PDB file of C-alpha atoms in Angstrom:
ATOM      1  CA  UNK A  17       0.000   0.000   0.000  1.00 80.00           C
ATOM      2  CA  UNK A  18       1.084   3.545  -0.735  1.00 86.00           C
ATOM      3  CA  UNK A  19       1.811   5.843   2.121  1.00 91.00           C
ATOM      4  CA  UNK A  20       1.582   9.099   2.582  1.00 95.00           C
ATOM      5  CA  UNK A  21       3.901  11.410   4.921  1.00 97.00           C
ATOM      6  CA  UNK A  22       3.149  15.550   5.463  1.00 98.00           C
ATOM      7  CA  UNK A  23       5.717  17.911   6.773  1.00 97.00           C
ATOM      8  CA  UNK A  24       5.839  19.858   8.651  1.00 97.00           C
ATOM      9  CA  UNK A  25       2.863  18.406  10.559  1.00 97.00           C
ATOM     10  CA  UNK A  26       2.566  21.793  12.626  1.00 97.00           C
ATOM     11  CA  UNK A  27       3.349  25.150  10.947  1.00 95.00           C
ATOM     12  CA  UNK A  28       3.028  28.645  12.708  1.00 95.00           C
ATOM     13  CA  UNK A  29       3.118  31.606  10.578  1.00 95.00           C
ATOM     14  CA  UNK A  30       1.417  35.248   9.751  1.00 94.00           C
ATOM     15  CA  UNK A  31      -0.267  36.878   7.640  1.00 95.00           C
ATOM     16  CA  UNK A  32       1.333  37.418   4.406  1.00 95.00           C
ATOM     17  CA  UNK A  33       4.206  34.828   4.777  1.00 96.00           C
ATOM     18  CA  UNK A  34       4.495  32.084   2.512  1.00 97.00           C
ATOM     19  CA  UNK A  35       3.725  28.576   3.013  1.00 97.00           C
ATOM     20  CA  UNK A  36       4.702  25.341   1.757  1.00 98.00           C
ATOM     21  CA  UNK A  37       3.570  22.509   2.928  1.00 98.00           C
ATOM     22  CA  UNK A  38       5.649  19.320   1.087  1.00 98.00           C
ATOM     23  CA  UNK A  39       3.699  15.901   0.723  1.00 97.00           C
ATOM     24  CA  UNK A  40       5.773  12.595  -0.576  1.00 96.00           C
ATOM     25  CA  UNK A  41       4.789   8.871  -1.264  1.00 94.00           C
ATOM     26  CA  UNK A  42       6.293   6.082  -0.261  1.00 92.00           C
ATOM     27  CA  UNK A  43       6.240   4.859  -3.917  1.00 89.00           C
ATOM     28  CA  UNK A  44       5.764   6.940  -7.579  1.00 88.00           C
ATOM     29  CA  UNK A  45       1.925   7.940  -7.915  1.00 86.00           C
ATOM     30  CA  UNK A  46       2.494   9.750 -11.415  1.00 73.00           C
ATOM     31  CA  UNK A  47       0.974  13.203 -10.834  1.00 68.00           C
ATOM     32  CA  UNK A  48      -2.282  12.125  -8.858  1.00 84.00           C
ATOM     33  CA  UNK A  49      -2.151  13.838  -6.367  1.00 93.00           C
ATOM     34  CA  UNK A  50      -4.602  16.067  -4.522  1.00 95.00           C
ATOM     35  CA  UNK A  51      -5.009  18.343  -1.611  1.00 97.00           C
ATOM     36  CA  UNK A  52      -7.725  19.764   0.928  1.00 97.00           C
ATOM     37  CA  UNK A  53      -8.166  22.087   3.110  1.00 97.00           C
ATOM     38  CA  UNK A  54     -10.041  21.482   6.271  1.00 97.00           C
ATOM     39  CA  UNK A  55     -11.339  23.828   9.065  1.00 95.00           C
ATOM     40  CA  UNK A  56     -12.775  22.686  12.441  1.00 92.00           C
ATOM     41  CA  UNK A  57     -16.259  20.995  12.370  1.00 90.00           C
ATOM     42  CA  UNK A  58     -16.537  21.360   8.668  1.00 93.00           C
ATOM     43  CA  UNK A  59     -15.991  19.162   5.426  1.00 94.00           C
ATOM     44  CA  UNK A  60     -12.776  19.027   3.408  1.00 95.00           C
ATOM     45  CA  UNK A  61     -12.458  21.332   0.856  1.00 96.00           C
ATOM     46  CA  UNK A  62     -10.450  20.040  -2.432  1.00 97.00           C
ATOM     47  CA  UNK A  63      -8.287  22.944  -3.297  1.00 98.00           C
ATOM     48  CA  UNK A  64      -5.616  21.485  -5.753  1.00 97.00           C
ATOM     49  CA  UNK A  65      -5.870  17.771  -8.023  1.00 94.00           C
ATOM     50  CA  UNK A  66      -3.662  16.230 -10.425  1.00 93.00           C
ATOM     51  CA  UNK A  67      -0.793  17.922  -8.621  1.00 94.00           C
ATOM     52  CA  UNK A  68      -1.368  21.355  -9.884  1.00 95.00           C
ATOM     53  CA  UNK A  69      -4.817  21.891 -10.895  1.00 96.00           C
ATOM     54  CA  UNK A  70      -6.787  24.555  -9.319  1.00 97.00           C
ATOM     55  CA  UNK A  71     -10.099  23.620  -8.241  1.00 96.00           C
ATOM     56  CA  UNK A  72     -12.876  26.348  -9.230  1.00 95.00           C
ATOM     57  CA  UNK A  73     -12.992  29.005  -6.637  1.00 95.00           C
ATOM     58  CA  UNK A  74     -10.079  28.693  -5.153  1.00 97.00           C
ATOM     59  CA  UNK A  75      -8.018  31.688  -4.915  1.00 97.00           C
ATOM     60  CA  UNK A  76      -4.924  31.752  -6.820  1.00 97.00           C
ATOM     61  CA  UNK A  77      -3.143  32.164  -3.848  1.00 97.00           C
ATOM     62  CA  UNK A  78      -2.838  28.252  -3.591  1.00 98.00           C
ATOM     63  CA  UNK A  79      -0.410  26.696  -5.748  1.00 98.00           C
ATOM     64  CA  UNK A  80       0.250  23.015  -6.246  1.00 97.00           C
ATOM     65  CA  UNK A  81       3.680  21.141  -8.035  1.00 96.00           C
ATOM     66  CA  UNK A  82       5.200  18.199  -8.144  1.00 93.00           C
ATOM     67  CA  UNK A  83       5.250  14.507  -9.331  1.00 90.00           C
ATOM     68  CA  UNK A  84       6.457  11.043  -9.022  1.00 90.00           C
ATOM     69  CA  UNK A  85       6.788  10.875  -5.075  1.00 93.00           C
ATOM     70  CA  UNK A  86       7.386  14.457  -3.818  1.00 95.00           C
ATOM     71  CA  UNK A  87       4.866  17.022  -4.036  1.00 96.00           C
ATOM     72  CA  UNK A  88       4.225  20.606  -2.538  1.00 97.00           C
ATOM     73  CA  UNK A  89       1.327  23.158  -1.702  1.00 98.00           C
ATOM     74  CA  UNK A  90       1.964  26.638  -1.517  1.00 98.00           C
ATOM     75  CA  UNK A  91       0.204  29.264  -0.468  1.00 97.00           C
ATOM     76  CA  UNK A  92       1.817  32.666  -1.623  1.00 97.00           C
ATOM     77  CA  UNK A  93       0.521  34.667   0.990  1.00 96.00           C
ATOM     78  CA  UNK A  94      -1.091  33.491   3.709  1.00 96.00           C
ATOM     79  CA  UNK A  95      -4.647  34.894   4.519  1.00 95.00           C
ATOM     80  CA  UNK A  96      -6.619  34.859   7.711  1.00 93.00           C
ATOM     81  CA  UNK A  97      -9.004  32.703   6.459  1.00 94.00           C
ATOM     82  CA  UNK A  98      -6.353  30.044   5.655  1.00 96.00           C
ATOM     83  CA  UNK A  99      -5.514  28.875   9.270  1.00 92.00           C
ATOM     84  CA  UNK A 100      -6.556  25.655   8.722  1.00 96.00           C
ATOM     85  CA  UNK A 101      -5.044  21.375   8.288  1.00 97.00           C
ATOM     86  CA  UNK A 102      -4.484  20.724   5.177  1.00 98.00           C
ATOM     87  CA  UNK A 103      -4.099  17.109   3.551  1.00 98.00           C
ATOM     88  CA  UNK A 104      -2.583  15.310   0.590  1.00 97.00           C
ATOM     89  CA  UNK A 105      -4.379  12.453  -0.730  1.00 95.00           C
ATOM     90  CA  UNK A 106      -3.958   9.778  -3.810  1.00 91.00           C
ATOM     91  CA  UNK A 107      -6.256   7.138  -5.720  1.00 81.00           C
ATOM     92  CA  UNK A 108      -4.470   4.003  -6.683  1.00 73.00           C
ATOM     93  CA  UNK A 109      -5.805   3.221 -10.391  1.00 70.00           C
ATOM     94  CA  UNK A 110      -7.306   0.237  -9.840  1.00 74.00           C
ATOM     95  CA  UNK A 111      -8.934  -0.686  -6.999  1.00 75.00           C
ATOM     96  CA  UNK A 112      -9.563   3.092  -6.627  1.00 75.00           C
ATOM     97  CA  UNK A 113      -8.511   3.156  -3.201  1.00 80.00           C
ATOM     98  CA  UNK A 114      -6.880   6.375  -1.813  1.00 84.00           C
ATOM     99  CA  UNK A 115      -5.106   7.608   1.235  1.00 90.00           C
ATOM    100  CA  UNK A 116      -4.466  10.071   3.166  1.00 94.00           C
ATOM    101  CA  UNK A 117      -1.022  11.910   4.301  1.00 96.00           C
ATOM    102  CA  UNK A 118      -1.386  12.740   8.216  1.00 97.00           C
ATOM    103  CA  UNK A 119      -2.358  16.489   7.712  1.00 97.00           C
ATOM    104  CA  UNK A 120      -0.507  19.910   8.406  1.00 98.00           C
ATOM    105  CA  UNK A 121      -1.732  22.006  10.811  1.00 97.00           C
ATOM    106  CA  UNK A 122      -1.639  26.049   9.838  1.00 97.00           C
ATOM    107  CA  UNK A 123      -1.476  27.984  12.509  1.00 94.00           C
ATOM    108  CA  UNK A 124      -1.203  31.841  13.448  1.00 86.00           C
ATOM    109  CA  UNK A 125       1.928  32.975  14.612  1.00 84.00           C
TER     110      UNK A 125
ATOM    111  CA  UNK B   3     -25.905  23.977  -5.868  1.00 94.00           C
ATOM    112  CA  UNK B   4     -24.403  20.305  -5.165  1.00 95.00           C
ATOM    113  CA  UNK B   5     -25.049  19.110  -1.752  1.00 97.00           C
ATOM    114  CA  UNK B   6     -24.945  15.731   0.432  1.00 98.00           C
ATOM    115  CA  UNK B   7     -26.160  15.497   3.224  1.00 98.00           C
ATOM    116  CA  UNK B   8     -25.645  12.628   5.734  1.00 98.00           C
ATOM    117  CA  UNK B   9     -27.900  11.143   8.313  1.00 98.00           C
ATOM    118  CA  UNK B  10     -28.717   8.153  10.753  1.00 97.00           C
ATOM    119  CA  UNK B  11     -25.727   9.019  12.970  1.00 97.00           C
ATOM    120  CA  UNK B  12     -25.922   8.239  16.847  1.00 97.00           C
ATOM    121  CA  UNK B  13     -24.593   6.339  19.664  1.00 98.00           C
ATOM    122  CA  UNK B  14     -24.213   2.335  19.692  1.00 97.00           C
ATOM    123  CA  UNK B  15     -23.150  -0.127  21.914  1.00 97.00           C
ATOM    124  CA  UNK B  16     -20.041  -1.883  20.640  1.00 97.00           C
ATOM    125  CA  UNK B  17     -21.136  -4.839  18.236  1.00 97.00           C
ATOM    126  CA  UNK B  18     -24.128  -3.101  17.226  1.00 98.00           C
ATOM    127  CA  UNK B  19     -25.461  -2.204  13.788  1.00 98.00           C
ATOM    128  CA  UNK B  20     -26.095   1.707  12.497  1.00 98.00           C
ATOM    129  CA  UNK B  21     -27.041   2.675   8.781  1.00 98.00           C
ATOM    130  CA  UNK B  22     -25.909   5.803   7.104  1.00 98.00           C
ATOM    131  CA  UNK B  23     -27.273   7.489   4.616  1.00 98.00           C
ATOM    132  CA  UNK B  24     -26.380  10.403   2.319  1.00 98.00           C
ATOM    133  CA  UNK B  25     -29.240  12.348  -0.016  1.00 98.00           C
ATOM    134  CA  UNK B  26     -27.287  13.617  -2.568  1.00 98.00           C
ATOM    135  CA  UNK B  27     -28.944  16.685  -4.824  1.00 97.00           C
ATOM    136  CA  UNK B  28     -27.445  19.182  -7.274  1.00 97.00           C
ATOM    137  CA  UNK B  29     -26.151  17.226  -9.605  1.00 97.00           C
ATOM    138  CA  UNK B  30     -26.538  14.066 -11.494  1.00 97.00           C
ATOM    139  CA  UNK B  31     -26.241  11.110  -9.188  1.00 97.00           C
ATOM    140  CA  UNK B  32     -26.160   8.276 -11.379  1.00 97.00           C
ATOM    141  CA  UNK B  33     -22.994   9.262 -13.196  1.00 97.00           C
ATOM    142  CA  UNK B  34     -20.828  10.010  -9.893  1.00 97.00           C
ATOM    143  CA  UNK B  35     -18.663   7.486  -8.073  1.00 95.00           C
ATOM    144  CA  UNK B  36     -19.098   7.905  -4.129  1.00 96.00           C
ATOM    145  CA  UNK B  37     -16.906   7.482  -0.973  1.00 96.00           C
ATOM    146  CA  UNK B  38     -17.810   7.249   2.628  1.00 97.00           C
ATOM    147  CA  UNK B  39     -14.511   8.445   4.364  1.00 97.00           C
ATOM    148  CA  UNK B  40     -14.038   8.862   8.348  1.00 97.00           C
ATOM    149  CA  UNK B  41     -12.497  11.082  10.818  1.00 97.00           C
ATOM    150  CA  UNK B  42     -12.301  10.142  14.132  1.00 97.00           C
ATOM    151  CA  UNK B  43     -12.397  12.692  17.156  1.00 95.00           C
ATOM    152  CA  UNK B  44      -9.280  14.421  16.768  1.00 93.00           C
ATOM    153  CA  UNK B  45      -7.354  12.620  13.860  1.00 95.00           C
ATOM    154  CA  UNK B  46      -7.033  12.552  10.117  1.00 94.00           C
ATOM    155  CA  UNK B  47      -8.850  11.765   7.528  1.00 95.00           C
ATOM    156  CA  UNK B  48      -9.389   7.643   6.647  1.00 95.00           C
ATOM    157  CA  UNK B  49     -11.132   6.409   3.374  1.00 93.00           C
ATOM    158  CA  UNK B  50     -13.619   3.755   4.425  1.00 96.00           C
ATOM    159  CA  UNK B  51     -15.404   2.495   0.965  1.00 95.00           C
ATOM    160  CA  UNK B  52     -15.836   3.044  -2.234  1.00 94.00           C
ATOM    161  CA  UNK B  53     -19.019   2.721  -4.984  1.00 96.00           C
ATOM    162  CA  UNK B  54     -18.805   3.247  -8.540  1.00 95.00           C
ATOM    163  CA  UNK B  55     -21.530   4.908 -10.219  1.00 96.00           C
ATOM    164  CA  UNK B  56     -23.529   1.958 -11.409  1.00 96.00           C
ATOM    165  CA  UNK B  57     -22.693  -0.008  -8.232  1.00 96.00           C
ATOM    166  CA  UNK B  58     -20.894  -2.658 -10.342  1.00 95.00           C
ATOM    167  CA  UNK B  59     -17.227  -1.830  -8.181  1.00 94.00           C
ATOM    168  CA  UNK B  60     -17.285  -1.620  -4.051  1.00 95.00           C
ATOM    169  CA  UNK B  61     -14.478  -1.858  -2.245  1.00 94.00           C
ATOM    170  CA  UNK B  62     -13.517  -1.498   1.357  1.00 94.00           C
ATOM    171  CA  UNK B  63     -10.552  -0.495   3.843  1.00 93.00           C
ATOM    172  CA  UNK B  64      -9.354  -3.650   5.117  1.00 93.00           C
ATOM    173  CA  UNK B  65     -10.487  -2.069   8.849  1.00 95.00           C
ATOM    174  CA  UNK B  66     -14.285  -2.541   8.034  1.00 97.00           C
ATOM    175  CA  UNK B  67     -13.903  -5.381   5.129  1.00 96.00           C
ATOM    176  CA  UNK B  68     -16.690  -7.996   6.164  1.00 97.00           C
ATOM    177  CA  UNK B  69     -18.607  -5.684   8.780  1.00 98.00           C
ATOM    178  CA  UNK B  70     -19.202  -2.533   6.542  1.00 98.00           C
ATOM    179  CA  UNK B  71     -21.876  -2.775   3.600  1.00 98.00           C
ATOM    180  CA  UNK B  72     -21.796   0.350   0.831  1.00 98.00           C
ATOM    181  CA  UNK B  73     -25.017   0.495  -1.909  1.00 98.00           C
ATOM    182  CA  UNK B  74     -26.642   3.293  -3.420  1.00 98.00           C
ATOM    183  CA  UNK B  75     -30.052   3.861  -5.177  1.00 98.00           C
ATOM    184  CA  UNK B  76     -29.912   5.761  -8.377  1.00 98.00           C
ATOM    185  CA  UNK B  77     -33.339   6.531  -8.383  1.00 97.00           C
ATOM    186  CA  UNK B  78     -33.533   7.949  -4.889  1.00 98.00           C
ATOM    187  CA  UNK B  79     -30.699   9.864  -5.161  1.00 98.00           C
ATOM    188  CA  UNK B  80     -28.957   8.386  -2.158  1.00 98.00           C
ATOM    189  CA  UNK B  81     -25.815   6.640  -0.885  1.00 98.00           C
ATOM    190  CA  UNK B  82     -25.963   4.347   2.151  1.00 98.00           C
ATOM    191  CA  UNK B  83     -23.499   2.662   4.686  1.00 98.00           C
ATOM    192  CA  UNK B  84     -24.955  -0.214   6.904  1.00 98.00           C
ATOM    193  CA  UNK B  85     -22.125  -0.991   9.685  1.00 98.00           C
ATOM    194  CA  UNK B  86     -22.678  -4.409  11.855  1.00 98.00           C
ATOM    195  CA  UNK B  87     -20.159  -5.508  14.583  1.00 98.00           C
ATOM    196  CA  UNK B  88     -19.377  -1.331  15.702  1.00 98.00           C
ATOM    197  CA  UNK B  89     -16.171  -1.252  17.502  1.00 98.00           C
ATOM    198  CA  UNK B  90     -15.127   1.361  20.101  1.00 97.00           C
ATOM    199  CA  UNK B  91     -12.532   2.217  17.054  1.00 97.00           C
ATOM    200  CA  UNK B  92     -14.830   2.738  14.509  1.00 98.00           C
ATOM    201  CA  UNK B  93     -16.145   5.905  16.326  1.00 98.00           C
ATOM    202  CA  UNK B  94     -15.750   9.038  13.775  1.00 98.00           C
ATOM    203  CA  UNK B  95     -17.944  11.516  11.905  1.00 97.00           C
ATOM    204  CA  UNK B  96     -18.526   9.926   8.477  1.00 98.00           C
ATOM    205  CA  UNK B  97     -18.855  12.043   5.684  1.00 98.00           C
ATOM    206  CA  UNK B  98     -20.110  10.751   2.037  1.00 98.00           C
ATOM    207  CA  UNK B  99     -18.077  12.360  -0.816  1.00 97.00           C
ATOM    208  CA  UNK B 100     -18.285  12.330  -4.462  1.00 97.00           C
ATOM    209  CA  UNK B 101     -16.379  11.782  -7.540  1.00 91.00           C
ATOM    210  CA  UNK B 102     -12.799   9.939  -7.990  1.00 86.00           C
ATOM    211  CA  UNK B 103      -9.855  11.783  -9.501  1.00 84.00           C
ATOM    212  CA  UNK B 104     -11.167  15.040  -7.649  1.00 90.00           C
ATOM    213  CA  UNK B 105     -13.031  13.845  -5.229  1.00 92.00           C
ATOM    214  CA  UNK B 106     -14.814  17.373  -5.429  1.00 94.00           C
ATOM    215  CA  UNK B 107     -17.475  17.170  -2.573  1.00 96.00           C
ATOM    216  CA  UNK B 108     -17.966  16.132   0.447  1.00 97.00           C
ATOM    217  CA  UNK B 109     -20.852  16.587   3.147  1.00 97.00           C
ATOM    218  CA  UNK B 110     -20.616  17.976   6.674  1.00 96.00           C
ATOM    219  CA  UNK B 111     -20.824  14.459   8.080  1.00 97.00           C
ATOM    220  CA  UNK B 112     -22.558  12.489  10.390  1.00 97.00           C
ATOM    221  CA  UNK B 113     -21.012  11.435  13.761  1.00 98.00           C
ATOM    222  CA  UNK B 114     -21.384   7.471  14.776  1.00 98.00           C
ATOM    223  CA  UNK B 115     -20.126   6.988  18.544  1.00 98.00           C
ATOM    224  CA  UNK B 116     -19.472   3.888  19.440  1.00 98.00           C
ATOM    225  CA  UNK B 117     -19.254   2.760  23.247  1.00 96.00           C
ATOM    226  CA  UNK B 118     -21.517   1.059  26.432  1.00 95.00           C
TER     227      UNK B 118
END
């Protein structure tokens, strides 16, 4: 089974700074690769897939790269409403199972 | 506006038997794959099943494989979980989500506590 890892798994920065967050795979997944943002007592929100697609809506802030087993979300500027965890996930292609990394925790500085 | 919504959440004594649904509207149904994924108080995020959109493909996490049944009904619009043998472990909100590469929606949830 693929795995997942997330670092950092705590981050603490301000408003305006620049975040990455950097996801890799414990074997190659190609480029499928997505990532979500969640906020306390609410659902997941996709924000990037296939590595580097931006979903629709989401602010252009939020920036997605990588492939093969290293991968990276970046958020150019951080915005109050971004303190949030944020997780990595891929879908095997067949069964379409997927997993989770362990989630990064944005916090305020 | 695409929404799910999840229900039939509660508490259970361990080796009991709950069943989830989740009304899905929006958007056409019948030509979305579904998940149910969990989150247990306090953790991350763990995929628990998978449907495809005709129901022709299920498959489970090996940690509810034999205990954990996924369907759906096309014509009501809905996605369902029925869960047999609860353990203390399987305590977690359960949200349904839809699609496969995104998975592009998910619902709030609907929180399954497990314990005597």
């Amino acid at each position: 089974d693929i795995q997942l890892t997330q670092s950092p798994s705590f981050l603490s920065a301000s408003v305006g700074d620049r975040v990455t967050i950097t996801c890799r795979a414990s074997q190659g997944i190609s480029s499928y690769l997505a990532w979500y943002q969640q906020k306390p007592g609410k659902a997941p929100k996709l924000l990037i897939y296939a590595a580097s697609t931006l979903q629709s809506g989401v602010p252009s802030r939020f920036s997605g790269s990588g492939s093969g087993t290293e991968f990276t979300l970046t958020i150019s500027s951080l915005q109050p409403e971004d303190f949030a965890t944020y997780y990595c996930q891929q879908v095997n292609s067949y069964p379409p199972l997927f997993t989770f990394g362990p989630g990064t925790k944005v916090d305020i500085k | 506006e695409v929404q799910l919504v999840e229900s039939g959440g509660g508490l259970v004594q361990p080796g009991g038997s709950l069943r989830l649904s989740c009304a899905a509207s929006g958007f056409t149904f019948s030509t979305y794959a579904m998940h149910w994924v969990r989150q247990a108080p306090g953790k991350g995020l763990e995929w628990v099943s998978y449907i495809s959109s005709s129901s022709g493909s299920i498959f489970y996490a090996d940690s509810v494989k034999g205990r954990f049944t996924m369907s759906r009904d096309n014509a009501k619009n809905s996605l369902y979980l029925q869960m047999t043998s609860l353990r203390a472990e399987d305590t977690a909100m359960y949200h349904c989500a839809r699609g496969l590469r995104p998975v592009d929606y998910w619902g709030q949830g609907t929180l399954v506590t497990v314990s005597s």
